[in-house]
Amino acid sequence: MGGGKMLAILHFINVYGTIIMMPIAFFTFLPWPVRDIGQALKKSTGKDNWLLKFYRILMKIHIPCGVYVLVVGIFHTIFASINHGWGVNLGMATLFFYLIGFIVFLFRKKIGPVWVPIHRVAEYVAIAIMFIHCVPALPIIFGGIAKMIWHNLFG
């Protein structure tokens, strides 16, 4: 495979992998508010509800979604830095907080029960920074790329 073709494939992975990263990152954040609301409803009604069932589904995909966000985030950071220069920016800050959340998860047994709030705060901060980082690209994504995908899928 030629260098130009490989670069095009890497660029494709970078662009499309990061476009779907934001919704996937949202699914890593979603379990906690869903669980909290579901538990509050259960307390008032005394029964399980659809939110608690949805929470169990979300927790099954939480780690795979987190791995996707971390791997694609690292790839995107490296690829974007090679193309646009290395430096401290919102993308690097996002990756930093995701790495903190991941490291806290890895050392959760040594850290003890306090690992969960640290992990959550790191994730909340990472998602907030990622959203701010992505805002300038949203018109491009929804105005051009999403339309192109829609037309390719549905003619």
mmCIF file of C-alpha atoms in Angstrom:
data_model
loop_
_atom_site.group_PDB
_atom_site.id
_atom_site.type_symbol
_atom_site.label_atom_id
_atom_site.label_comp_id
_atom_site.label_asym_id
_atom_site.label_seq_id
_atom_site.Cartn_x
_atom_site.Cartn_y
_atom_site.Cartn_z
ATOM 1 C CA MET A 1 0.000 0.000 0.000
ATOM 2 C CA GLY A 2 1.405 3.351 -1.031
ATOM 3 C CA GLY A 3 2.123 6.161 1.409
ATOM 4 C CA GLY A 4 -0.597 8.404 -0.041
ATOM 5 C CA LYS A 5 -3.226 5.680 0.239
ATOM 6 C CA MET A 6 -2.202 4.900 3.811
ATOM 7 C CA LEU A 7 -2.374 8.596 4.713
ATOM 8 C CA ALA A 8 -5.870 8.792 3.181
ATOM 9 C CA ILE A 9 -6.997 5.781 5.247
ATOM 10 C CA LEU A 10 -5.547 7.308 8.423
ATOM 11 C CA HIS A 11 -7.269 10.603 7.634
ATOM 12 C CA PHE A 12 -10.573 8.761 7.050
ATOM 13 C CA ILE A 13 -10.239 6.970 10.415
ATOM 14 C CA ASN A 14 -9.347 10.264 12.109
ATOM 15 C CA VAL A 15 -12.340 12.168 10.693
ATOM 16 C CA TYR A 16 -15.061 9.520 10.912
ATOM 17 C CA GLY A 17 -13.764 7.953 14.114
ATOM 18 C CA THR A 18 -13.908 11.298 15.877
ATOM 19 C CA ILE A 19 -17.338 12.187 14.460
ATOM 20 C CA ILE A 20 -18.891 9.201 16.202
ATOM 21 C CA MET A 21 -16.744 9.678 19.308
ATOM 22 C CA MET A 22 -18.975 12.385 20.831
ATOM 23 C CA PRO A 23 -22.148 10.238 20.928
ATOM 24 C CA ILE A 24 -20.142 7.285 22.235
ATOM 25 C CA ALA A 25 -18.587 9.497 24.916
ATOM 26 C CA PHE A 26 -22.109 10.545 25.866
ATOM 27 C CA PHE A 27 -22.958 6.871 26.467
ATOM 28 C CA THR A 28 -20.037 6.616 28.913
ATOM 29 C CA PHE A 29 -21.452 9.561 30.886
ATOM 30 C CA LEU A 30 -25.134 8.599 30.738
ATOM 31 C CA PRO A 31 -25.256 5.675 33.238
ATOM 32 C CA TRP A 32 -24.932 7.834 36.350
ATOM 33 C CA PRO A 33 -27.784 10.286 35.808
ATOM 34 C CA VAL A 34 -29.978 7.437 34.511
ATOM 35 C CA ARG A 35 -29.245 5.376 37.631
ATOM 36 C CA ASP A 36 -29.793 8.310 39.992
ATOM 37 C CA ILE A 37 -33.161 9.190 38.433
ATOM 38 C CA GLY A 38 -34.150 5.507 38.294
ATOM 39 C CA GLN A 39 -33.299 5.008 41.973
ATOM 40 C CA ALA A 40 -35.276 8.109 42.932
ATOM 41 C CA LEU A 41 -38.296 6.772 41.020
ATOM 42 C CA LYS A 42 -37.886 3.351 42.635
ATOM 43 C CA LYS A 43 -37.807 4.972 46.055
ATOM 44 C CA SER A 44 -41.077 6.781 45.379
ATOM 45 C CA THR A 45 -42.882 3.870 43.666
ATOM 46 C CA GLY A 46 -41.234 0.890 45.346
ATOM 47 C CA LYS A 47 -40.699 -0.873 41.972
ATOM 48 C CA ASP A 48 -37.985 -1.283 39.384
ATOM 49 C CA ASN A 49 -38.492 0.915 36.333
ATOM 50 C CA TRP A 50 -37.287 1.162 32.762
ATOM 51 C CA LEU A 51 -34.500 3.560 33.782
ATOM 52 C CA LEU A 52 -32.880 0.976 36.050
ATOM 53 C CA LYS A 53 -33.115 -1.604 33.251
ATOM 54 C CA PHE A 54 -31.603 0.920 30.830
ATOM 55 C CA TYR A 55 -28.866 1.624 33.408
ATOM 56 C CA ARG A 56 -27.861 -2.054 33.406
ATOM 57 C CA ILE A 57 -27.565 -1.965 29.605
ATOM 58 C CA LEU A 58 -25.528 1.233 29.745
ATOM 59 C CA MET A 59 -23.133 -0.284 32.277
ATOM 60 C CA LYS A 60 -22.538 -3.261 29.973
ATOM 61 C CA ILE A 61 -21.364 -0.912 27.219
ATOM 62 C CA HIS A 62 -19.638 1.621 29.506
ATOM 63 C CA ILE A 63 -16.167 0.075 29.379
ATOM 64 C CA PRO A 64 -16.170 -0.745 25.623
ATOM 65 C CA CYS A 65 -17.358 2.806 24.882
ATOM 66 C CA GLY A 66 -14.678 4.225 27.179
ATOM 67 C CA VAL A 67 -11.997 2.147 25.456
ATOM 68 C CA TYR A 68 -13.224 3.376 22.051
ATOM 69 C CA VAL A 69 -13.134 7.012 23.183
ATOM 70 C CA LEU A 70 -9.665 6.603 24.680
ATOM 71 C CA VAL A 71 -8.138 4.744 21.700
ATOM 72 C CA VAL A 72 -9.690 6.992 19.040
ATOM 73 C CA GLY A 73 -8.900 10.040 21.190
ATOM 74 C CA ILE A 74 -5.216 9.078 21.367
ATOM 75 C CA PHE A 75 -5.175 8.396 17.615
ATOM 76 C CA HIS A 76 -6.914 11.719 16.894
ATOM 77 C CA THR A 77 -4.560 13.627 19.201
ATOM 78 C CA ILE A 78 -1.482 12.183 17.520
ATOM 79 C CA PHE A 79 -2.864 12.579 13.984
ATOM 80 C CA ALA A 80 -4.065 16.154 14.585
ATOM 81 C CA SER A 81 -0.808 17.111 16.316
ATOM 82 C CA ILE A 82 1.256 15.790 13.415
ATOM 83 C CA ASN A 83 -0.882 17.805 10.991
ATOM 84 C CA HIS A 84 -1.331 20.976 13.043
ATOM 85 C CA GLY A 85 1.571 21.010 15.490
ATOM 86 C CA TRP A 86 2.060 19.827 19.034
ATOM 87 C CA GLY A 87 0.920 22.018 21.879
ATOM 88 C CA VAL A 88 -1.471 22.411 24.747
ATOM 89 C CA ASN A 89 -5.016 22.833 23.462
ATOM 90 C CA LEU A 90 -8.560 21.701 24.243
ATOM 91 C CA GLY A 91 -8.020 18.355 22.530
ATOM 92 C CA MET A 92 -4.956 17.618 24.655
ATOM 93 C CA ALA A 93 -6.849 18.701 27.781
ATOM 94 C CA THR A 94 -9.707 16.341 26.880
ATOM 95 C CA LEU A 95 -7.302 13.447 26.432
ATOM 96 C CA PHE A 96 -5.563 14.327 29.711
ATOM 97 C CA PHE A 97 -8.811 14.064 31.693
ATOM 98 C CA TYR A 98 -9.825 10.856 29.930
ATOM 99 C CA LEU A 99 -6.425 9.400 30.828
ATOM 100 C CA ILE A 100 -6.916 10.447 34.461
ATOM 101 C CA GLY A 101 -10.273 8.631 34.482
ATOM 102 C CA PHE A 102 -8.681 5.556 32.907
ATOM 103 C CA ILE A 103 -5.714 5.516 35.304
ATOM 104 C CA VAL A 104 -8.031 5.913 38.296
ATOM 105 C CA PHE A 105 -10.066 2.965 36.968
ATOM 106 C CA LEU A 106 -6.915 0.846 36.599
ATOM 107 C CA PHE A 107 -5.830 1.569 40.192
ATOM 108 C CA ARG A 108 -9.316 1.455 41.725
ATOM 109 C CA LYS A 109 -8.404 -1.366 44.135
ATOM 110 C CA LYS A 110 -5.434 0.570 45.508
ATOM 111 C CA ILE A 111 -7.336 3.879 45.633
ATOM 112 C CA GLY A 112 -10.416 2.433 47.339
ATOM 113 C CA PRO A 113 -14.020 3.632 47.137
ATOM 114 C CA VAL A 114 -13.018 7.232 46.407
ATOM 115 C CA TRP A 115 -12.027 6.117 42.898
ATOM 116 C CA VAL A 116 -15.646 6.384 41.655
ATOM 117 C CA PRO A 117 -16.126 10.135 42.324
ATOM 118 C CA ILE A 118 -12.658 10.891 40.925
ATOM 119 C CA HIS A 119 -13.421 8.812 37.828
ATOM 120 C CA ARG A 120 -16.768 10.578 37.340
ATOM 121 C CA VAL A 121 -15.359 14.081 37.772
ATOM 122 C CA ALA A 122 -12.530 13.331 35.330
ATOM 123 C CA GLU A 123 -15.066 12.036 32.815
ATOM 124 C CA TYR A 124 -17.453 14.974 33.269
ATOM 125 C CA VAL A 125 -14.596 17.440 32.784
ATOM 126 C CA ALA A 126 -13.309 15.518 29.748
ATOM 127 C CA ILE A 127 -16.750 15.470 28.105
ATOM 128 C CA ALA A 128 -17.291 19.182 28.809
ATOM 129 C CA ILE A 129 -13.902 20.089 27.319
ATOM 130 C CA MET A 130 -14.482 17.758 24.360
ATOM 131 C CA PHE A 131 -17.804 19.450 23.654
ATOM 132 C CA ILE A 132 -16.155 22.901 23.713
ATOM 133 C CA HIS A 133 -13.355 21.508 21.528
ATOM 134 C CA CYS A 134 -15.883 20.134 19.010
ATOM 135 C CA VAL A 135 -18.238 23.143 18.806
ATOM 136 C CA PRO A 136 -16.333 24.809 15.932
ATOM 137 C CA ALA A 137 -16.560 21.572 13.909
ATOM 138 C CA LEU A 138 -20.280 20.955 14.478
ATOM 139 C CA PRO A 139 -21.466 23.037 11.488
ATOM 140 C CA ILE A 140 -19.015 21.140 9.272
ATOM 141 C CA ILE A 141 -20.139 17.795 10.676
ATOM 142 C CA PHE A 142 -23.877 18.428 10.457
ATOM 143 C CA GLY A 143 -23.801 20.759 7.463
ATOM 144 C CA GLY A 144 -21.566 18.730 5.191
ATOM 145 C CA ILE A 145 -20.411 15.364 6.426
ATOM 146 C CA ALA A 146 -23.760 14.213 7.872
ATOM 147 C CA LYS A 147 -25.545 15.240 4.646
ATOM 148 C CA MET A 148 -22.987 13.347 2.587
ATOM 149 C CA ILE A 149 -23.430 10.218 4.734
ATOM 150 C CA TRP A 150 -27.244 10.573 4.561
ATOM 151 C CA HIS A 151 -27.196 10.867 0.755
ATOM 152 C CA ASN A 152 -24.826 7.906 0.421
ATOM 153 C CA LEU A 153 -27.061 5.753 2.619
ATOM 154 C CA PHE A 154 -30.486 6.856 1.411
ATOM 155 C CA GLY A 155 -29.819 8.345 -2.005
#
